[in-house]
Coordinates of C-alpha atoms in Angstrom, one line a residue:
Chain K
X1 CA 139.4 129.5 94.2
X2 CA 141.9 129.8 96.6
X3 CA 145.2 127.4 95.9
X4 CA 146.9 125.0 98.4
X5 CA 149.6 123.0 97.4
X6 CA 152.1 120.6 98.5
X7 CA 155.6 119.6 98.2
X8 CA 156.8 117.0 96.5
X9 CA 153.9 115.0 94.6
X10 CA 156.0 112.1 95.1
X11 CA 158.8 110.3 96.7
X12 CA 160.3 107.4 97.2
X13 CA 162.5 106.9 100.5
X14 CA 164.5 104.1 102.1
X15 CA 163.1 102.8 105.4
X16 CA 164.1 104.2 108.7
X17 CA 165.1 107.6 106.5
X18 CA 162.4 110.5 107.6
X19 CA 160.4 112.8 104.8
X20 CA 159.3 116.0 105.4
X21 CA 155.9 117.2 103.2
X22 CA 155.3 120.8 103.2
X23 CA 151.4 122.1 102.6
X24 CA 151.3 125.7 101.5
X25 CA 148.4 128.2 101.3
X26 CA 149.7 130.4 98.4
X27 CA 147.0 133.3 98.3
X28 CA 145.9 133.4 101.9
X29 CA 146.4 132.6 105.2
X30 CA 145.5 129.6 107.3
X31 CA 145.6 129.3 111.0
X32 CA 144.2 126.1 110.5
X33 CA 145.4 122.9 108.4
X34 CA 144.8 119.7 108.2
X35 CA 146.8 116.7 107.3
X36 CA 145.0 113.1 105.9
X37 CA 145.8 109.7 104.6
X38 CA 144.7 108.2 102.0
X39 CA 145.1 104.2 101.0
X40 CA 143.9 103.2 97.5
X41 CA 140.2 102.9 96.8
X42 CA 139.6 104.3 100.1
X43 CA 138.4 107.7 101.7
X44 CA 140.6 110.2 103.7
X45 CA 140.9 109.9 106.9
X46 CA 141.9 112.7 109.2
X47 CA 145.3 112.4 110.9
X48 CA 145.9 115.6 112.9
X49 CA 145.1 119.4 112.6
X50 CA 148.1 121.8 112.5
X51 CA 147.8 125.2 114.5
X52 CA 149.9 128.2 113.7
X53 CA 151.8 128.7 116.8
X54 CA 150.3 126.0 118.8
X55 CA 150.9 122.8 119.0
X56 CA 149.2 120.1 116.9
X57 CA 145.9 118.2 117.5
X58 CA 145.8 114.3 116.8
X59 CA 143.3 112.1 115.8
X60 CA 143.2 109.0 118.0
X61 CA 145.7 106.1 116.5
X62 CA 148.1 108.5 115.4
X63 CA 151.4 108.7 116.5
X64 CA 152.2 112.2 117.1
X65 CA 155.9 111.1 117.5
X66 CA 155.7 109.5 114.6
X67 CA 154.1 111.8 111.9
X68 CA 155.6 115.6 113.3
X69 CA 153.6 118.5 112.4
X70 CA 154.8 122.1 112.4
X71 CA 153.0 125.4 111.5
X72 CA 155.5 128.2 111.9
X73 CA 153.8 130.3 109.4
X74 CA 150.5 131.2 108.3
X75 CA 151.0 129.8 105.0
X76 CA 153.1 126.8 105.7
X77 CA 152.9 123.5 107.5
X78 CA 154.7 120.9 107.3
X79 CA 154.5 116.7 108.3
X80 CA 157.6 114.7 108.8
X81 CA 157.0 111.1 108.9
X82 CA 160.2 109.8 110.9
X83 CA 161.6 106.5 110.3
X84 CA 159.5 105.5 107.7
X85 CA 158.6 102.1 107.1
X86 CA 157.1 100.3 104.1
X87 CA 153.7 100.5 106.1
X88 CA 153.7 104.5 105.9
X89 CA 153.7 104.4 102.6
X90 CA 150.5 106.3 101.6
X91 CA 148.9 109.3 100.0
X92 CA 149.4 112.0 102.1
X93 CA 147.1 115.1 101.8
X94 CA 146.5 118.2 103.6
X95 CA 143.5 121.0 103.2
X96 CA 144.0 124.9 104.5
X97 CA 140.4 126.6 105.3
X98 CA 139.5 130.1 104.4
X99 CA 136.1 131.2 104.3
X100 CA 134.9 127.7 106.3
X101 CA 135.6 126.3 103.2
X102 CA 138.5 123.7 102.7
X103 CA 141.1 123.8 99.7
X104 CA 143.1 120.8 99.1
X105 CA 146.4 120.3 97.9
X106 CA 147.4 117.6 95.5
X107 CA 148.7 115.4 97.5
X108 CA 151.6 113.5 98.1
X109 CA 152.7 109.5 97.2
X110 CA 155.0 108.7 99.9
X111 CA 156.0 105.2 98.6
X112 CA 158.6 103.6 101.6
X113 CA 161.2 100.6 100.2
Chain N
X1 CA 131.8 112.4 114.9
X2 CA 129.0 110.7 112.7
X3 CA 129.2 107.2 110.6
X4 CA 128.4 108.5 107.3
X5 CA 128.0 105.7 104.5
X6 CA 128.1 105.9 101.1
X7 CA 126.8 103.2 98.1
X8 CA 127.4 102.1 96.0
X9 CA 131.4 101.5 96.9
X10 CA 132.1 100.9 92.9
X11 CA 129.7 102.1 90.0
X12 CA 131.1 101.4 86.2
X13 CA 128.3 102.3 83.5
X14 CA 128.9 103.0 80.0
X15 CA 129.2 106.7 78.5
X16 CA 125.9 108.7 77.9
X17 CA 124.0 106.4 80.9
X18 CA 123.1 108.2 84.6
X19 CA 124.0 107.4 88.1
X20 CA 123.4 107.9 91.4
X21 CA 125.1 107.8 94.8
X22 CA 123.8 108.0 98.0
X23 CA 125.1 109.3 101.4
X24 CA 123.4 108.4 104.3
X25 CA 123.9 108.4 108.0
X26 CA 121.6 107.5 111.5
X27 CA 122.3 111.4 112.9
X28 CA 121.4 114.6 111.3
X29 CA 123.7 116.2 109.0
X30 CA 124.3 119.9 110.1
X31 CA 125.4 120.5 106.4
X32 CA 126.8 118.0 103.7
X33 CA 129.4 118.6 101.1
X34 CA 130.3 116.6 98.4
X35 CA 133.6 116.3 96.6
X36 CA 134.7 114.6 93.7
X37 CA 139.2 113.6 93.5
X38 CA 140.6 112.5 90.4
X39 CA 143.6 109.6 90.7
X40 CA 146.9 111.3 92.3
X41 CA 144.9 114.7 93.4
X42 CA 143.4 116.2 96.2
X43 CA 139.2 116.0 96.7
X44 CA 137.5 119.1 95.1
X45 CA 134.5 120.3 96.3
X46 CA 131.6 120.1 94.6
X47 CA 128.6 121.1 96.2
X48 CA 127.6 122.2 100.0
X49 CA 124.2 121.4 101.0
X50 CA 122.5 122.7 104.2
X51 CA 118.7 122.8 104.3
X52 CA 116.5 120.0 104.2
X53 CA 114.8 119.1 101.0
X54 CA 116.9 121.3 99.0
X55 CA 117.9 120.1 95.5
X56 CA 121.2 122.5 93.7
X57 CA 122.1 121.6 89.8
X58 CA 125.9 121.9 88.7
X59 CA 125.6 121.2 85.0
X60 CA 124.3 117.5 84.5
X61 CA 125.2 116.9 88.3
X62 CA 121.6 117.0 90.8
X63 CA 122.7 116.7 94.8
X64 CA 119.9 116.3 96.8
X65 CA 119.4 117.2 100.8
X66 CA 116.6 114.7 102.4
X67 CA 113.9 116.4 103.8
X68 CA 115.3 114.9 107.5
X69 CA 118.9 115.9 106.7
X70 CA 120.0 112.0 107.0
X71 CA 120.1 111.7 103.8
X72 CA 121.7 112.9 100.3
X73 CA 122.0 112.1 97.2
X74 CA 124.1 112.7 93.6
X75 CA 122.5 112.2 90.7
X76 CA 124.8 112.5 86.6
X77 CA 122.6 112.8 83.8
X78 CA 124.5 111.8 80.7
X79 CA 127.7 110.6 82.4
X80 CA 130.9 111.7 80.2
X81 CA 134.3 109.5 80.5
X82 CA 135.5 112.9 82.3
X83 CA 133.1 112.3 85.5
X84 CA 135.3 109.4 86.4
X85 CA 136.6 109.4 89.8
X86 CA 136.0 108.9 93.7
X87 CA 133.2 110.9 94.9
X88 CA 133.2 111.4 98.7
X89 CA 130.4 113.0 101.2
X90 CA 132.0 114.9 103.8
X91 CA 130.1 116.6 106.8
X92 CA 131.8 119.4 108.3
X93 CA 132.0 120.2 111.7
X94 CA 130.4 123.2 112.6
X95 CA 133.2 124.1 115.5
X96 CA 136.0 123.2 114.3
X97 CA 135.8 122.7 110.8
X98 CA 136.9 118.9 110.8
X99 CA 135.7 116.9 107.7
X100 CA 134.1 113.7 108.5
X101 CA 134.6 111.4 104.9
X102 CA 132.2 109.0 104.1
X103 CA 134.4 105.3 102.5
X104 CA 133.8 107.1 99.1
X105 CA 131.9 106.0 95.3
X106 CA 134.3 105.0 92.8
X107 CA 133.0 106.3 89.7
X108 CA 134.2 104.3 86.4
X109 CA 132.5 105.7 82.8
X110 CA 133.5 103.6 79.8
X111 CA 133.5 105.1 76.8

């Protein structure tokens, strides 16, 4: 199947620093990606999706300021949650589609102190 | 964007014992997917189901599609301590490929 995967699995930052996650489609392209949040014991909820060259769609209640999405690349988008607070802290996951089918990455534990 | 809801929300049975989790929702599904995520991993999908009434086997694992497409089920024969984990419904969107997650089953097997 086709691989998506993300960068770094984890990490720990300070509050009011910003992280930057990167989401890469290694064997084929995406024009589309999504980006999700995930609390624990709960489902994934859809944040935004990222468009190569375009701009990026948000769901309602996010705050596009907030959680940055870029897509310069067909295989590579990236979120930056800026000045993170203990409240971000999350699993962060994103999906690439090829075929109509979506791939996932791993995920990443953003964990804000 | 459909409510879709899944039950139970936790299931814990011992080794060697079945299970069964249900996805339901009031609108017709245009397809249904269902994916199963390990702890500190992305969701992997599982099965895709599209036409009403249809049944598809992957290994011990049975998903059924209700006849009315409201409706779906997962059923694991023989659970095995490996078939823990969170097992989400997702419909997809047919325009522009957005999941919709239902809350999720977690899946505990004792051994």
């Amino acid at each position: 199947g086709a691989v998506v995967s993300q960068h770094p699995s984890w990490v720990i930052c300070k509050s009011g620093t910003s992280v930057k996650i990167e989401c890469r489609s290694l064997d084929f392209q995406a024009t589309t990606m999504f980006w999700y949040r995930q609390f624990p014991k709960q489902s994934l909820m859809l944040m935004a999706t990222s468009n190569e060259g375009s701009k990026a769609t948000y769901e309602q209640g996010v705050e596009k300021d907030k959680f940055l999405i870029n897509h310069a690349s067909l295989t590579l988008s990236t979120l930056t949650v800026t000045s993170a607070h203990p409240e971000d802290s999350s699993f962060y996951i994103c999906s690439a589609e090829r075929n109509t089918e979506a791939f996932f990455g791993q995920g990443t534990r953003l964990t804000v102190v | 964007t459909q409510l879709l809801e899944q039950s139970p929300q936790f299931l814990s049975i011992q080794e060697g014992e079945n299970l069964t989790v249900y996805c339901n929702s009031s609108s017709v599904f245009s397809s249904l997917q269902w994916y199963r995520q390990e702890p500190g991993e992305g969701p992997v999908l599982l099965v895709t189901v599209v036409t009403g009434g249809e049944v598809k086997k992957l290994k011990r694992l049975t998903f059924q599609f209700g006849d009315a497409r409201k409706d779906s089920s997962l059923h694991i024969t023989a659970a095995q301590t490996g078939d823990t984990g969170l097992y989400l419904c997702a419909e997809q969107s047919t325009n522009d490929y957005k999941l919709s997650f239902g809350a999720g089953t977690t899946v505990t097997v004792r051994a």
